[in-house]
Tab-separated table of C-alpha atoms in Angstrom:
chain	number	residue	atom	x	y	z
E	1	UNK	CA	5.779	4.562	-0.057
E	2	UNK	CA	5.202	3.199	2.940
E	3	UNK	CA	5.432	-0.260	4.432
E	4	UNK	CA	2.492	-2.762	2.734
E	5	UNK	CA	2.018	-0.436	-0.225
E	6	UNK	CA	5.786	-0.399	-2.448
E	7	UNK	CA	7.361	-3.409	-3.988
E	8	UNK	CA	9.399	-3.668	-0.724
E	9	UNK	CA	7.040	-7.388	-0.177
E	10	UNK	CA	7.004	-6.223	3.896
E	11	UNK	CA	4.497	-8.160	4.594
E	12	UNK	CA	5.998	-11.516	2.514
E	13	UNK	CA	9.210	-10.395	5.085
E	14	UNK	CA	7.642	-10.369	7.951
E	15	UNK	CA	5.557	-13.502	7.312
E	16	UNK	CA	9.207	-14.649	6.665
E	17	UNK	CA	10.873	-13.751	9.778
E	18	UNK	CA	7.799	-14.735	11.503
E	19	UNK	CA	8.490	-18.207	10.267
E	20	UNK	CA	12.055	-18.187	11.190
E	21	UNK	CA	10.972	-17.077	15.181
E	22	UNK	CA	12.920	-13.320	14.102
E	23	UNK	CA	12.746	-11.699	17.780
E	24	UNK	CA	15.061	-8.611	17.295
E	25	UNK	CA	13.832	-5.544	15.851
E	26	UNK	CA	12.344	-3.498	12.861
E	27	UNK	CA	13.095	-0.074	12.167
E	28	UNK	CA	10.993	2.189	9.132
E	29	UNK	CA	13.397	5.149	7.171
E	30	UNK	CA	10.683	7.112	5.616
E	31	UNK	CA	11.706	8.137	2.750
E	32	UNK	CA	8.537	9.190	2.066
E	33	UNK	CA	9.276	12.581	0.168
E	34	UNK	CA	7.775	11.857	-3.355
E	35	UNK	CA	4.410	9.982	-1.633
E	36	UNK	CA	4.057	13.005	0.450
E	37	UNK	CA	5.549	16.330	-0.547
E	38	UNK	CA	3.408	18.804	1.249
E	39	UNK	CA	4.307	16.580	4.986
E	40	UNK	CA	6.473	17.481	7.057
E	41	UNK	CA	9.491	15.460	8.045
E	42	UNK	CA	7.959	14.086	11.573
E	43	UNK	CA	4.393	13.482	9.742
E	44	UNK	CA	6.342	11.381	7.081
E	45	UNK	CA	7.504	9.928	10.046
E	46	UNK	CA	4.423	9.699	11.766
E	47	UNK	CA	2.942	7.583	8.476
E	48	UNK	CA	5.530	5.186	7.896
E	49	UNK	CA	5.444	3.995	11.754
E	50	UNK	CA	1.766	4.365	11.330
E	51	UNK	CA	1.784	1.568	8.357
E	52	UNK	CA	4.313	-0.345	10.335
E	53	UNK	CA	2.031	-0.505	13.132
E	54	UNK	CA	-1.422	-1.211	10.385
E	55	UNK	CA	0.695	-4.369	8.679
E	56	UNK	CA	1.961	-5.606	11.911
E	57	UNK	CA	-1.844	-5.339	13.391
E	58	UNK	CA	-2.780	-7.310	10.453
E	59	UNK	CA	-0.690	-9.890	11.298
E	60	UNK	CA	-1.515	-10.278	14.528
E	61	UNK	CA	1.470	-8.574	15.453
E	62	UNK	CA	2.382	-7.590	18.934
E	63	UNK	CA	3.572	-3.631	18.573
E	64	UNK	CA	6.347	-2.836	21.040
């Protein structure tokens, strides 16, 4: 499942990173073949990137 929709608690992780003044990088690993079997790998990557972008936007964190 993409970030924010699965069991990974990514939104909570982002909160903790912000609280600790994290200034590093986030990466995505779009293992979405079960959720989107009809999508190509590039399409799955786009889905994963958009989900992370939305999470950051919801938390008012700039996407660089």
